[in-house]
């Protein structure tokens, strides 16, 4: 609820990494790992911003932030085929109005 993100290992109750205020204090609504690239994850905050993290490139800050204007995003799901090396990766965004929006991710964050 405070915008912090913690990365845990299953064998410990303490986080390996913790990013405080990673969404400028906005609550985290959803977090999904990329299906095609293990070090990448996506965060959706309560203000309909999507943050792209690539832990191999930078483990301190997100690599990108994308605002989704005009219609609140209530949840997201990551789409992709991990068994294929095409680098096709997308995010399905469910909006408050009932619309579903599919956004494709740049290949640099999708390729294995």
PDB file of N, CA and C in Angstrom:
ATOM      1  N   UNK A   1       0.811  -1.213   0.000  1.00  0.00           N
ATOM      2  CA  UNK A   1       0.000   0.000   0.000  1.00  0.00           C
ATOM      3  C   UNK A   1       0.846   1.266   0.000  1.00  0.00           C
ATOM      4  N   UNK A   2       2.131   1.165   0.304  1.00  0.00           N
ATOM      5  CA  UNK A   2       2.987   2.356   0.350  1.00  0.00           C
ATOM      6  C   UNK A   2       3.900   2.485  -0.858  1.00  0.00           C
ATOM      7  N   UNK A   3       3.762   1.578  -1.822  1.00  0.00           N
ATOM      8  CA  UNK A   3       4.580   1.642  -3.027  1.00  0.00           C
ATOM      9  C   UNK A   3       5.899   0.902  -2.923  1.00  0.00           C
ATOM     10  N   UNK A   4       6.129   0.204  -1.838  1.00  0.00           N
ATOM     11  CA  UNK A   4       7.384  -0.541  -1.732  1.00  0.00           C
ATOM     12  C   UNK A   4       7.227  -1.922  -2.369  1.00  0.00           C
ATOM     13  N   UNK A   5       8.351  -2.426  -2.879  1.00  0.00           N
ATOM     14  CA  UNK A   5       8.403  -3.740  -3.521  1.00  0.00           C
ATOM     15  C   UNK A   5       9.514  -4.520  -2.836  1.00  0.00           C
ATOM     16  N   UNK A   6       9.238  -5.787  -2.559  1.00  0.00           N
ATOM     17  CA  UNK A   6      10.244  -6.641  -1.928  1.00  0.00           C
ATOM     18  C   UNK A   6      10.415  -7.920  -2.745  1.00  0.00           C
ATOM     19  N   UNK A   7      11.668  -8.308  -2.931  1.00  0.00           N
ATOM     20  CA  UNK A   7      12.005  -9.544  -3.627  1.00  0.00           C
ATOM     21  C   UNK A   7      12.449 -10.558  -2.586  1.00  0.00           C
ATOM     22  N   UNK A   8      11.701 -11.661  -2.511  1.00  0.00           N
ATOM     23  CA  UNK A   8      11.981 -12.691  -1.510  1.00  0.00           C
ATOM     24  C   UNK A   8      12.519 -13.963  -2.140  1.00  0.00           C
ATOM     25  N   UNK A   9      13.267 -14.683  -1.353  1.00  0.00           N
ATOM     26  CA  UNK A   9      13.683 -16.036  -1.665  1.00  0.00           C
ATOM     27  C   UNK A   9      12.792 -16.947  -0.836  1.00  0.00           C
ATOM     28  N   UNK A  10      12.367 -18.040  -1.389  1.00  0.00           N
ATOM     29  CA  UNK A  10      11.403 -18.906  -0.712  1.00  0.00           C
ATOM     30  C   UNK A  10      11.909 -19.451   0.625  1.00  0.00           C
ATOM     31  N   UNK A  11      13.203 -19.509   0.831  1.00  0.00           N
ATOM     32  CA  UNK A  11      13.753 -20.102   2.050  1.00  0.00           C
ATOM     33  C   UNK A  11      13.974 -19.104   3.179  1.00  0.00           C
ATOM     34  N   UNK A  12      13.597 -17.837   2.969  1.00  0.00           N
ATOM     35  CA  UNK A  12      13.846 -16.835   4.000  1.00  0.00           C
ATOM     36  C   UNK A  12      12.662 -15.886   4.139  1.00  0.00           C
ATOM     37  N   UNK A  13      12.411 -15.458   5.346  1.00  0.00           N
ATOM     38  CA  UNK A  13      11.343 -14.488   5.558  1.00  0.00           C
ATOM     39  C   UNK A  13      11.807 -13.064   5.279  1.00  0.00           C
ATOM     40  N   UNK A  14      13.117 -12.867   5.140  1.00  0.00           N
ATOM     41  CA  UNK A  14      13.673 -11.540   4.885  1.00  0.00           C
ATOM     42  C   UNK A  14      13.897 -11.339   3.392  1.00  0.00           C
ATOM     43  N   UNK A  15      13.605 -10.148   2.887  1.00  0.00           N
ATOM     44  CA  UNK A  15      13.764  -9.921   1.444  1.00  0.00           C
ATOM     45  C   UNK A  15      15.227  -9.870   1.014  1.00  0.00           C
ATOM     46  N   UNK A  16      15.481 -10.344  -0.211  1.00  0.00           N
ATOM     47  CA  UNK A  16      16.806 -10.204  -0.819  1.00  0.00           C
ATOM     48  C   UNK A  16      17.060  -8.750  -1.197  1.00  0.00           C
ATOM     49  N   UNK A  17      16.016  -8.111  -1.698  1.00  0.00           N
ATOM     50  CA  UNK A  17      16.064  -6.699  -2.100  1.00  0.00           C
ATOM     51  C   UNK A  17      14.761  -6.047  -1.678  1.00  0.00           C
ATOM     52  N   UNK A  18      14.837  -4.753  -1.424  1.00  0.00           N
ATOM     53  CA  UNK A  18      13.634  -3.990  -1.120  1.00  0.00           C
ATOM     54  C   UNK A  18      13.783  -2.611  -1.739  1.00  0.00           C
ATOM     55  N   UNK A  19      12.737  -2.212  -2.441  1.00  0.00           N
ATOM     56  CA  UNK A  19      12.706  -0.893  -3.056  1.00  0.00           C
ATOM     57  C   UNK A  19      11.584  -0.105  -2.396  1.00  0.00           C
ATOM     58  N   UNK A  20      11.929   0.846  -1.557  1.00  0.00           N
ATOM     59  CA  UNK A  20      10.937   1.668  -0.875  1.00  0.00           C
ATOM     60  C   UNK A  20      10.483   2.793  -1.798  1.00  0.00           C
ATOM     61  N   UNK A  21       9.220   3.138  -1.690  1.00  0.00           N
ATOM     62  CA  UNK A  21       8.664   4.249  -2.458  1.00  0.00           C
ATOM     63  C   UNK A  21       8.932   4.110  -3.963  1.00  0.00           C
ATOM     64  N   UNK A  22       8.873   2.891  -4.473  1.00  0.00           N
ATOM     65  CA  UNK A  22       9.201   2.637  -5.873  1.00  0.00           C
ATOM     66  C   UNK A  22       8.175   3.214  -6.843  1.00  0.00           C
ATOM     67  N   UNK A  23       6.996   3.559  -6.339  1.00  0.00           N
ATOM     68  CA  UNK A  23       5.933   4.115  -7.180  1.00  0.00           C
ATOM     69  C   UNK A  23       5.531   5.511  -6.695  1.00  0.00           C
ATOM     70  N   UNK A  24       6.478   6.223  -6.113  1.00  0.00           N
ATOM     71  CA  UNK A  24       6.222   7.557  -5.565  1.00  0.00           C
ATOM     72  C   UNK A  24       5.083   7.541  -4.551  1.00  0.00           C
ATOM     73  N   UNK A  25       5.014   6.470  -3.770  1.00  0.00           N
ATOM     74  CA  UNK A  25       4.026   6.379  -2.710  1.00  0.00           C
ATOM     75  C   UNK A  25       2.670   5.836  -3.123  1.00  0.00           C
ATOM     76  N   UNK A  26       2.471   5.585  -4.410  1.00  0.00           N
ATOM     77  CA  UNK A  26       1.194   5.032  -4.878  1.00  0.00           C
ATOM     78  C   UNK A  26       1.139   3.540  -4.553  1.00  0.00           C
ATOM     79  N   UNK A  27      -0.027   3.037  -4.119  1.00  0.00           N
ATOM     80  CA  UNK A  27      -0.147   1.600  -3.845  1.00  0.00           C
ATOM     81  C   UNK A  27       0.124   0.762  -5.097  1.00  0.00           C
ATOM     82  N   UNK A  28       0.761  -0.369  -4.902  1.00  0.00           N
ATOM     83  CA  UNK A  28       0.995  -1.323  -5.985  1.00  0.00           C
ATOM     84  C   UNK A  28      -0.278  -2.151  -6.162  1.00  0.00           C
ATOM     85  N   UNK A  29      -0.821  -2.146  -7.363  1.00  0.00           N
ATOM     86  CA  UNK A  29      -2.038  -2.884  -7.682  1.00  0.00           C
ATOM     87  C   UNK A  29      -1.702  -4.288  -8.172  1.00  0.00           C
ATOM     88  N   UNK A  30      -0.666  -4.399  -9.008  1.00  0.00           N
ATOM     89  CA  UNK A  30      -0.286  -5.700  -9.564  1.00  0.00           C
ATOM     90  C   UNK A  30       1.207  -5.707  -9.863  1.00  0.00           C
ATOM     91  N   UNK A  31       1.790  -6.890  -9.779  1.00  0.00           N
ATOM     92  CA  UNK A  31       3.181  -7.103 -10.152  1.00  0.00           C
ATOM     93  C   UNK A  31       3.245  -8.439 -10.877  1.00  0.00           C
ATOM     94  N   UNK A  32       3.854  -8.440 -12.060  1.00  0.00           N
ATOM     95  CA  UNK A  32       3.938  -9.661 -12.870  1.00  0.00           C
ATOM     96  C   UNK A  32       5.346  -9.801 -13.431  1.00  0.00           C
ATOM     97  N   UNK A  33       5.888 -11.006 -13.357  1.00  0.00           N
ATOM     98  CA  UNK A  33       7.174 -11.304 -13.989  1.00  0.00           C
ATOM     99  C   UNK A  33       6.956 -11.507 -15.482  1.00  0.00           C
ATOM    100  N   UNK A  34       7.951 -11.096 -16.291  1.00  0.00           N
ATOM    101  CA  UNK A  34       7.910 -11.365 -17.732  1.00  0.00           C
ATOM    102  C   UNK A  34       7.991 -12.865 -17.954  1.00  0.00           C
ATOM    103  N   UNK A  35       7.262 -13.368 -18.920  1.00  0.00           N
ATOM    104  CA  UNK A  35       7.257 -14.792 -19.217  1.00  0.00           C
ATOM    105  C   UNK A  35       8.442 -15.210 -20.073  1.00  0.00           C
ATOM    106  N   UNK A  36       9.064 -14.262 -20.762  1.00  0.00           N
ATOM    107  CA  UNK A  36      10.134 -14.586 -21.706  1.00  0.00           C
ATOM    108  C   UNK A  36      11.511 -14.160 -21.225  1.00  0.00           C
ATOM    109  N   UNK A  37      11.581 -13.359 -20.185  1.00  0.00           N
ATOM    110  CA  UNK A  37      12.876 -12.864 -19.690  1.00  0.00           C
ATOM    111  C   UNK A  37      12.825 -12.834 -18.161  1.00  0.00           C
ATOM    112  N   UNK A  38      13.498 -13.749 -17.489  1.00  0.00           N
ATOM    113  CA  UNK A  38      13.333 -13.931 -16.044  1.00  0.00           C
ATOM    114  C   UNK A  38      13.682 -12.736 -15.165  1.00  0.00           C
ATOM    115  N   UNK A  39      14.522 -11.836 -15.593  1.00  0.00           N
ATOM    116  CA  UNK A  39      14.932 -10.722 -14.733  1.00  0.00           C
ATOM    117  C   UNK A  39      14.040  -9.492 -14.874  1.00  0.00           C
ATOM    118  N   UNK A  40      13.016  -9.579 -15.701  1.00  0.00           N
ATOM    119  CA  UNK A  40      12.145  -8.431 -15.961  1.00  0.00           C
ATOM    120  C   UNK A  40      10.796  -8.633 -15.271  1.00  0.00           C
ATOM    121  N   UNK A  41      10.332  -7.560 -14.619  1.00  0.00           N
ATOM    122  CA  UNK A  41       8.978  -7.593 -14.073  1.00  0.00           C
ATOM    123  C   UNK A  41       8.301  -6.253 -14.271  1.00  0.00           C
ATOM    124  N   UNK A  42       6.969  -6.275 -14.197  1.00  0.00           N
ATOM    125  CA  UNK A  42       6.138  -5.114 -14.452  1.00  0.00           C
ATOM    126  C   UNK A  42       5.332  -4.801 -13.203  1.00  0.00           C
ATOM    127  N   UNK A  43       5.197  -3.523 -12.892  1.00  0.00           N
ATOM    128  CA  UNK A  43       4.452  -3.082 -11.718  1.00  0.00           C
ATOM    129  C   UNK A  43       3.379  -2.098 -12.178  1.00  0.00           C
ATOM    130  N   UNK A  44       2.162  -2.303 -11.707  1.00  0.00           N
ATOM    131  CA  UNK A  44       1.058  -1.376 -11.955  1.00  0.00           C
ATOM    132  C   UNK A  44       0.726  -0.693 -10.641  1.00  0.00           C
ATOM    133  N   UNK A  45       0.685   0.649 -10.655  1.00  0.00           N
ATOM    134  CA  UNK A  45       0.313   1.356  -9.423  1.00  0.00           C
ATOM    135  C   UNK A  45      -1.116   1.887  -9.507  1.00  0.00           C
ATOM    136  N   UNK A  46      -1.598   2.440  -8.409  1.00  0.00           N
ATOM    137  CA  UNK A  46      -2.984   2.902  -8.308  1.00  0.00           C
ATOM    138  C   UNK A  46      -3.284   4.111  -9.191  1.00  0.00           C
ATOM    139  N   UNK A  47      -2.253   4.765  -9.707  1.00  0.00           N
ATOM    140  CA  UNK A  47      -2.454   5.905 -10.613  1.00  0.00           C
ATOM    141  C   UNK A  47      -2.363   5.505 -12.077  1.00  0.00           C
ATOM    142  N   UNK A  48      -2.448   4.209 -12.364  1.00  0.00           N
ATOM    143  CA  UNK A  48      -2.397   3.668 -13.729  1.00  0.00           C
ATOM    144  C   UNK A  48      -1.055   3.918 -14.413  1.00  0.00           C
ATOM    145  N   UNK A  49       0.020   3.828 -13.642  1.00  0.00           N
ATOM    146  CA  UNK A  49       1.374   3.873 -14.194  1.00  0.00           C
ATOM    147  C   UNK A  49       1.927   2.461 -14.210  1.00  0.00           C
ATOM    148  N   UNK A  50       2.633   2.119 -15.295  1.00  0.00           N
ATOM    149  CA  UNK A  50       3.299   0.829 -15.391  1.00  0.00           C
ATOM    150  C   UNK A  50       4.800   1.091 -15.360  1.00  0.00           C
ATOM    151  N   UNK A  51       5.479   0.352 -14.496  1.00  0.00           N
ATOM    152  CA  UNK A  51       6.923   0.456 -14.356  1.00  0.00           C
ATOM    153  C   UNK A  51       7.532  -0.842 -14.865  1.00  0.00           C
ATOM    154  N   UNK A  52       8.597  -0.715 -15.660  1.00  0.00           N
ATOM    155  CA  UNK A  52       9.297  -1.892 -16.168  1.00  0.00           C
ATOM    156  C   UNK A  52      10.655  -1.957 -15.479  1.00  0.00           C
ATOM    157  N   UNK A  53      10.866  -3.067 -14.793  1.00  0.00           N
ATOM    158  CA  UNK A  53      12.128  -3.311 -14.096  1.00  0.00           C
ATOM    159  C   UNK A  53      12.904  -4.391 -14.843  1.00  0.00           C
ATOM    160  N   UNK A  54      14.197  -4.181 -15.063  1.00  0.00           N
ATOM    161  CA  UNK A  54      15.091  -5.204 -15.602  1.00  0.00           C
ATOM    162  C   UNK A  54      16.264  -5.305 -14.641  1.00  0.00           C
ATOM    163  N   UNK A  55      16.245  -6.307 -13.791  1.00  0.00           N
ATOM    164  CA  UNK A  55      17.239  -6.427 -12.741  1.00  0.00           C
ATOM    165  C   UNK A  55      18.648  -6.690 -13.262  1.00  0.00           C
ATOM    166  N   UNK A  56      18.767  -7.172 -14.502  1.00  0.00           N
ATOM    167  CA  UNK A  56      20.100  -7.358 -15.083  1.00  0.00           C
ATOM    168  C   UNK A  56      20.707  -6.042 -15.543  1.00  0.00           C
ATOM    169  N   UNK A  57      19.871  -5.080 -15.854  1.00  0.00           N
ATOM    170  CA  UNK A  57      20.349  -3.773 -16.310  1.00  0.00           C
ATOM    171  C   UNK A  57      20.512  -2.782 -15.161  1.00  0.00           C
ATOM    172  N   UNK A  58      19.544  -2.774 -14.243  1.00  0.00           N
ATOM    173  CA  UNK A  58      19.575  -1.829 -13.133  1.00  0.00           C
ATOM    174  C   UNK A  58      18.715  -2.397 -12.015  1.00  0.00           C
ATOM    175  N   UNK A  59      19.331  -2.655 -10.877  1.00  0.00           N
ATOM    176  CA  UNK A  59      18.547  -3.199  -9.767  1.00  0.00           C
ATOM    177  C   UNK A  59      18.179  -2.147  -8.731  1.00  0.00           C
ATOM    178  N   UNK A  60      18.362  -0.875  -9.085  1.00  0.00           N
ATOM    179  CA  UNK A  60      18.004   0.215  -8.169  1.00  0.00           C
ATOM    180  C   UNK A  60      16.741   0.956  -8.573  1.00  0.00           C
ATOM    181  N   UNK A  61      16.516   1.066  -9.878  1.00  0.00           N
ATOM    182  CA  UNK A  61      15.390   1.852 -10.403  1.00  0.00           C
ATOM    183  C   UNK A  61      14.738   1.138 -11.578  1.00  0.00           C
ATOM    184  N   UNK A  62      13.472   1.433 -11.845  1.00  0.00           N
ATOM    185  CA  UNK A  62      12.847   0.867 -13.049  1.00  0.00           C
ATOM    186  C   UNK A  62      13.498   1.433 -14.309  1.00  0.00           C
ATOM    187  N   UNK A  63      13.481   0.640 -15.369  1.00  0.00           N
ATOM    188  CA  UNK A  63      14.054   1.052 -16.649  1.00  0.00           C
ATOM    189  C   UNK A  63      13.125   2.001 -17.403  1.00  0.00           C
ATOM    190  N   UNK A  64      11.839   1.886 -17.150  1.00  0.00           N
ATOM    191  CA  UNK A  64      10.873   2.730 -17.856  1.00  0.00           C
ATOM    192  C   UNK A  64       9.612   2.865 -17.013  1.00  0.00           C
ATOM    193  N   UNK A  65       8.891   3.950 -17.296  1.00  0.00           N
ATOM    194  CA  UNK A  65       7.591   4.188 -16.668  1.00  0.00           C
ATOM    195  C   UNK A  65       6.648   4.654 -17.767  1.00  0.00           C
ATOM    196  N   UNK A  66       5.465   4.050 -17.808  1.00  0.00           N
ATOM    197  CA  UNK A  66       4.467   4.423 -18.818  1.00  0.00           C
ATOM    198  C   UNK A  66       3.156   4.743 -18.120  1.00  0.00           C
ATOM    199  N   UNK A  67       2.680   5.965 -18.298  1.00  0.00           N
ATOM    200  CA  UNK A  67       1.377   6.359 -17.754  1.00  0.00           C
ATOM    201  C   UNK A  67       0.288   5.924 -18.734  1.00  0.00           C
ATOM    202  N   UNK A  68      -0.790   5.406 -18.202  1.00  0.00           N
ATOM    203  CA  UNK A  68      -1.951   5.031 -19.016  1.00  0.00           C
ATOM    204  C   UNK A  68      -3.052   6.045 -18.698  1.00  0.00           C
ATOM    205  N   UNK A  69      -3.218   7.058 -19.544  1.00  0.00           N
ATOM    206  CA  UNK A  69      -4.170   8.129 -19.241  1.00  0.00           C
ATOM    207  C   UNK A  69      -5.618   7.770 -19.577  1.00  0.00           C
ATOM    208  N   UNK A  70      -6.505   8.552 -19.080  1.00  0.00           N
ATOM    209  CA  UNK A  70      -7.926   8.627 -19.444  1.00  0.00           C
ATOM    210  C   UNK A  70      -8.845   7.541 -18.883  1.00  0.00           C
ATOM    211  N   UNK A  71      -8.332   6.410 -18.446  1.00  0.00           N
ATOM    212  CA  UNK A  71      -9.202   5.360 -17.927  1.00  0.00           C
ATOM    213  C   UNK A  71      -8.392   4.540 -16.930  1.00  0.00           C
ATOM    214  N   UNK A  72      -8.824   4.488 -15.683  1.00  0.00           N
ATOM    215  CA  UNK A  72      -8.072   3.779 -14.656  1.00  0.00           C
ATOM    216  C   UNK A  72      -7.888   2.307 -15.010  1.00  0.00           C
ATOM    217  N   UNK A  73      -6.651   1.835 -14.842  1.00  0.00           N
ATOM    218  CA  UNK A  73      -6.343   0.427 -15.036  1.00  0.00           C
ATOM    219  C   UNK A  73      -6.526  -0.267 -13.689  1.00  0.00           C
ATOM    220  N   UNK A  74      -7.333  -1.320 -13.655  1.00  0.00           N
ATOM    221  CA  UNK A  74      -7.630  -1.996 -12.387  1.00  0.00           C
ATOM    222  C   UNK A  74      -6.774  -3.241 -12.160  1.00  0.00           C
ATOM    223  N   UNK A  75      -6.273  -3.840 -13.237  1.00  0.00           N
ATOM    224  CA  UNK A  75      -5.354  -4.969 -13.105  1.00  0.00           C
ATOM    225  C   UNK A  75      -4.657  -5.201 -14.440  1.00  0.00           C
ATOM    226  N   UNK A  76      -3.650  -6.069 -14.411  1.00  0.00           N
ATOM    227  CA  UNK A  76      -2.920  -6.394 -15.642  1.00  0.00           C
ATOM    228  C   UNK A  76      -2.508  -7.855 -15.618  1.00  0.00           C
ATOM    229  N   UNK A  77      -2.229  -8.377 -16.802  1.00  0.00           N
ATOM    230  CA  UNK A  77      -1.712  -9.733 -16.955  1.00  0.00           C
ATOM    231  C   UNK A  77      -0.662  -9.708 -18.051  1.00  0.00           C
ATOM    232  N   UNK A  78       0.424 -10.417 -17.844  1.00  0.00           N
ATOM    233  CA  UNK A  78       1.500 -10.476 -18.828  1.00  0.00           C
ATOM    234  C   UNK A  78       1.232 -11.630 -19.786  1.00  0.00           C
ATOM    235  N   UNK A  79       1.423 -11.369 -21.070  1.00  0.00           N
ATOM    236  CA  UNK A  79       1.193 -12.355 -22.126  1.00  0.00           C
ATOM    237  C   UNK A  79       2.507 -12.673 -22.822  1.00  0.00           C
ATOM    238  N   UNK A  80       2.707 -13.899 -23.179  1.00  0.00           N
ATOM    239  CA  UNK A  80       3.914 -14.270 -23.907  1.00  0.00           C
ATOM    240  C   UNK A  80       4.033 -15.773 -23.999  1.00  0.00           C
ATOM    241  N   UNK A  81       4.985 -16.220 -24.795  1.00  0.00           N
ATOM    242  CA  UNK A  81       5.223 -17.651 -24.966  1.00  0.00           C
ATOM    243  C   UNK A  81       6.674 -17.937 -24.603  1.00  0.00           C
ATOM    244  N   UNK A  82       6.926 -18.365 -23.367  1.00  0.00           N
ATOM    245  CA  UNK A  82       8.297 -18.554 -22.920  1.00  0.00           C
ATOM    246  C   UNK A  82       9.077 -19.610 -23.705  1.00  0.00           C
ATOM    247  N   UNK A  83       8.376 -20.542 -24.327  1.00  0.00           N
ATOM    248  CA  UNK A  83       9.071 -21.585 -25.081  1.00  0.00           C
ATOM    249  C   UNK A  83       9.527 -21.108 -26.453  1.00  0.00           C
ATOM    250  N   UNK A  84       9.090 -19.937 -26.882  1.00  0.00           N
ATOM    251  CA  UNK A  84       9.490 -19.396 -28.184  1.00  0.00           C
ATOM    252  C   UNK A  84      10.467 -18.244 -27.971  1.00  0.00           C
ATOM    253  N   UNK A  85      11.394 -18.084 -28.906  1.00  0.00           N
ATOM    254  CA  UNK A  85      12.411 -17.043 -28.790  1.00  0.00           C
ATOM    255  C   UNK A  85      12.108 -15.849 -29.696  1.00  0.00           C
ATOM    256  N   UNK A  86      10.848 -15.637 -30.011  1.00  0.00           N
ATOM    257  CA  UNK A  86      10.466 -14.537 -30.903  1.00  0.00           C
ATOM    258  C   UNK A  86      10.539 -13.186 -30.220  1.00  0.00           C
ATOM    259  N   UNK A  87      10.556 -13.183 -28.889  1.00  0.00           N
ATOM    260  CA  UNK A  87      10.598 -11.924 -28.158  1.00  0.00           C
ATOM    261  C   UNK A  87       9.265 -11.220 -28.118  1.00  0.00           C
ATOM    262  N   UNK A  88       8.184 -11.957 -28.367  1.00  0.00           N
ATOM    263  CA  UNK A  88       6.852 -11.355 -28.320  1.00  0.00           C
ATOM    264  C   UNK A  88       6.343 -11.394 -26.884  1.00  0.00           C
ATOM    265  N   UNK A  89       6.127 -10.219 -26.315  1.00  0.00           N
ATOM    266  CA  UNK A  89       5.674 -10.090 -24.942  1.00  0.00           C
ATOM    267  C   UNK A  89       4.692  -8.935 -24.870  1.00  0.00           C
ATOM    268  N   UNK A  90       3.591  -9.145 -24.196  1.00  0.00           N
ATOM    269  CA  UNK A  90       2.585  -8.094 -24.087  1.00  0.00           C
ATOM    270  C   UNK A  90       2.004  -8.026 -22.690  1.00  0.00           C
ATOM    271  N   UNK A  91       1.272  -6.958 -22.458  1.00  0.00           N
ATOM    272  CA  UNK A  91       0.580  -6.763 -21.193  1.00  0.00           C
ATOM    273  C   UNK A  91      -0.878  -6.467 -21.507  1.00  0.00           C
ATOM    274  N   UNK A  92      -1.781  -7.250 -20.917  1.00  0.00           N
ATOM    275  CA  UNK A  92      -3.211  -6.996 -21.038  1.00  0.00           C
ATOM    276  C   UNK A  92      -3.620  -6.125 -19.855  1.00  0.00           C
ATOM    277  N   UNK A  93      -4.233  -4.988 -20.153  1.00  0.00           N
ATOM    278  CA  UNK A  93      -4.649  -4.040 -19.121  1.00  0.00           C
ATOM    279  C   UNK A  93      -6.170  -4.014 -19.054  1.00  0.00           C
ATOM    280  N   UNK A  94      -6.713  -4.319 -17.889  1.00  0.00           N
ATOM    281  CA  UNK A  94      -8.165  -4.252 -17.689  1.00  0.00           C
ATOM    282  C   UNK A  94      -8.483  -2.888 -17.106  1.00  0.00           C
ATOM    283  N   UNK A  95      -9.334  -2.152 -17.807  1.00  0.00           N
ATOM    284  CA  UNK A  95      -9.654  -0.786 -17.391  1.00  0.00           C
ATOM    285  C   UNK A  95     -10.981  -0.721 -16.656  1.00  0.00           C
ATOM    286  N   UNK A  96     -11.131   0.327 -15.878  1.00  0.00           N
ATOM    287  CA  UNK A  96     -12.330   0.519 -15.063  1.00  0.00           C
ATOM    288  C   UNK A  96     -13.598   0.553 -15.914  1.00  0.00           C
ATOM    289  N   UNK A  97     -13.484   1.029 -17.133  1.00  0.00           N
ATOM    290  CA  UNK A  97     -14.639   1.120 -18.028  1.00  0.00           C
ATOM    291  C   UNK A  97     -15.067  -0.236 -18.578  1.00  0.00           C
ATOM    292  N   UNK A  98     -14.253  -1.272 -18.360  1.00  0.00           N
ATOM    293  CA  UNK A  98     -14.548  -2.592 -18.891  1.00  0.00           C
ATOM    294  C   UNK A  98     -13.749  -2.926 -20.137  1.00  0.00           C
ATOM    295  N   UNK A  99     -13.024  -1.962 -20.683  1.00  0.00           N
ATOM    296  CA  UNK A  99     -12.202  -2.205 -21.866  1.00  0.00           C
ATOM    297  C   UNK A  99     -10.939  -2.964 -21.492  1.00  0.00           C
ATOM    298  N   UNK A 100     -10.438  -3.753 -22.434  1.00  0.00           N
ATOM    299  CA  UNK A 100      -9.166  -4.454 -22.302  1.00  0.00           C
ATOM    300  C   UNK A 100      -8.229  -3.859 -23.342  1.00  0.00           C
ATOM    301  N   UNK A 101      -7.055  -3.464 -22.903  1.00  0.00           N
ATOM    302  CA  UNK A 101      -6.055  -2.868 -23.787  1.00  0.00           C
ATOM    303  C   UNK A 101      -4.832  -3.780 -23.781  1.00  0.00           C
ATOM    304  N   UNK A 102      -4.320  -4.109 -24.969  1.00  0.00           N
ATOM    305  CA  UNK A 102      -3.115  -4.938 -25.083  1.00  0.00           C
ATOM    306  C   UNK A 102      -1.974  -4.031 -25.523  1.00  0.00           C
ATOM    307  N   UNK A 103      -0.912  -4.022 -24.733  1.00  0.00           N
ATOM    308  CA  UNK A 103       0.290  -3.252 -25.054  1.00  0.00           C
ATOM    309  C   UNK A 103       1.422  -4.243 -25.293  1.00  0.00           C
ATOM    310  N   UNK A 104       2.177  -4.049 -26.363  1.00  0.00           N
ATOM    311  CA  UNK A 104       3.330  -4.902 -26.617  1.00  0.00           C
ATOM    312  C   UNK A 104       4.576  -4.228 -26.070  1.00  0.00           C
ATOM    313  N   UNK A 105       5.491  -5.043 -25.560  1.00  0.00           N
ATOM    314  CA  UNK A 105       6.695  -4.568 -24.900  1.00  0.00           C
ATOM    315  C   UNK A 105       7.847  -4.577 -25.905  1.00  0.00           C
ATOM    316  N   UNK A 106       8.735  -3.590 -25.798  1.00  0.00           N
ATOM    317  CA  UNK A 106       9.907  -3.538 -26.669  1.00  0.00           C
ATOM    318  C   UNK A 106      10.717  -4.823 -26.551  1.00  0.00           C
ATOM    319  N   UNK A 107      11.291  -5.224 -27.670  1.00  0.00           N
ATOM    320  CA  UNK A 107      12.020  -6.494 -27.700  1.00  0.00           C
ATOM    321  C   UNK A 107      13.180  -6.538 -26.701  1.00  0.00           C
ATOM    322  N   UNK A 108      13.783  -5.402 -26.381  1.00  0.00           N
ATOM    323  CA  UNK A 108      14.914  -5.417 -25.448  1.00  0.00           C
ATOM    324  C   UNK A 108      14.514  -5.893 -24.049  1.00  0.00           C
ATOM    325  N   UNK A 109      13.219  -5.798 -23.710  1.00  0.00           N
ATOM    326  CA  UNK A 109      12.746  -6.296 -22.417  1.00  0.00           C
ATOM    327  C   UNK A 109      12.038  -7.644 -22.558  1.00  0.00           C
ATOM    328  N   UNK A 110      11.937  -8.142 -23.789  1.00  0.00           N
ATOM    329  CA  UNK A 110      11.196  -9.381 -24.020  1.00  0.00           C
ATOM    330  C   UNK A 110      12.081 -10.551 -24.445  1.00  0.00           C
ATOM    331  N   UNK A 111      13.189 -10.274 -25.122  1.00  0.00           N
ATOM    332  CA  UNK A 111      14.031 -11.360 -25.617  1.00  0.00           C
ATOM    333  C   UNK A 111      14.688 -12.102 -24.464  1.00  0.00           C
ATOM    334  N   UNK A 112      14.769 -13.430 -24.567  1.00  0.00           N
ATOM    335  CA  UNK A 112      15.407 -14.219 -23.490  1.00  0.00           C
ATOM    336  C   UNK A 112      16.893 -13.881 -23.351  1.00  0.00           C
TER     337      UNK A 112
END
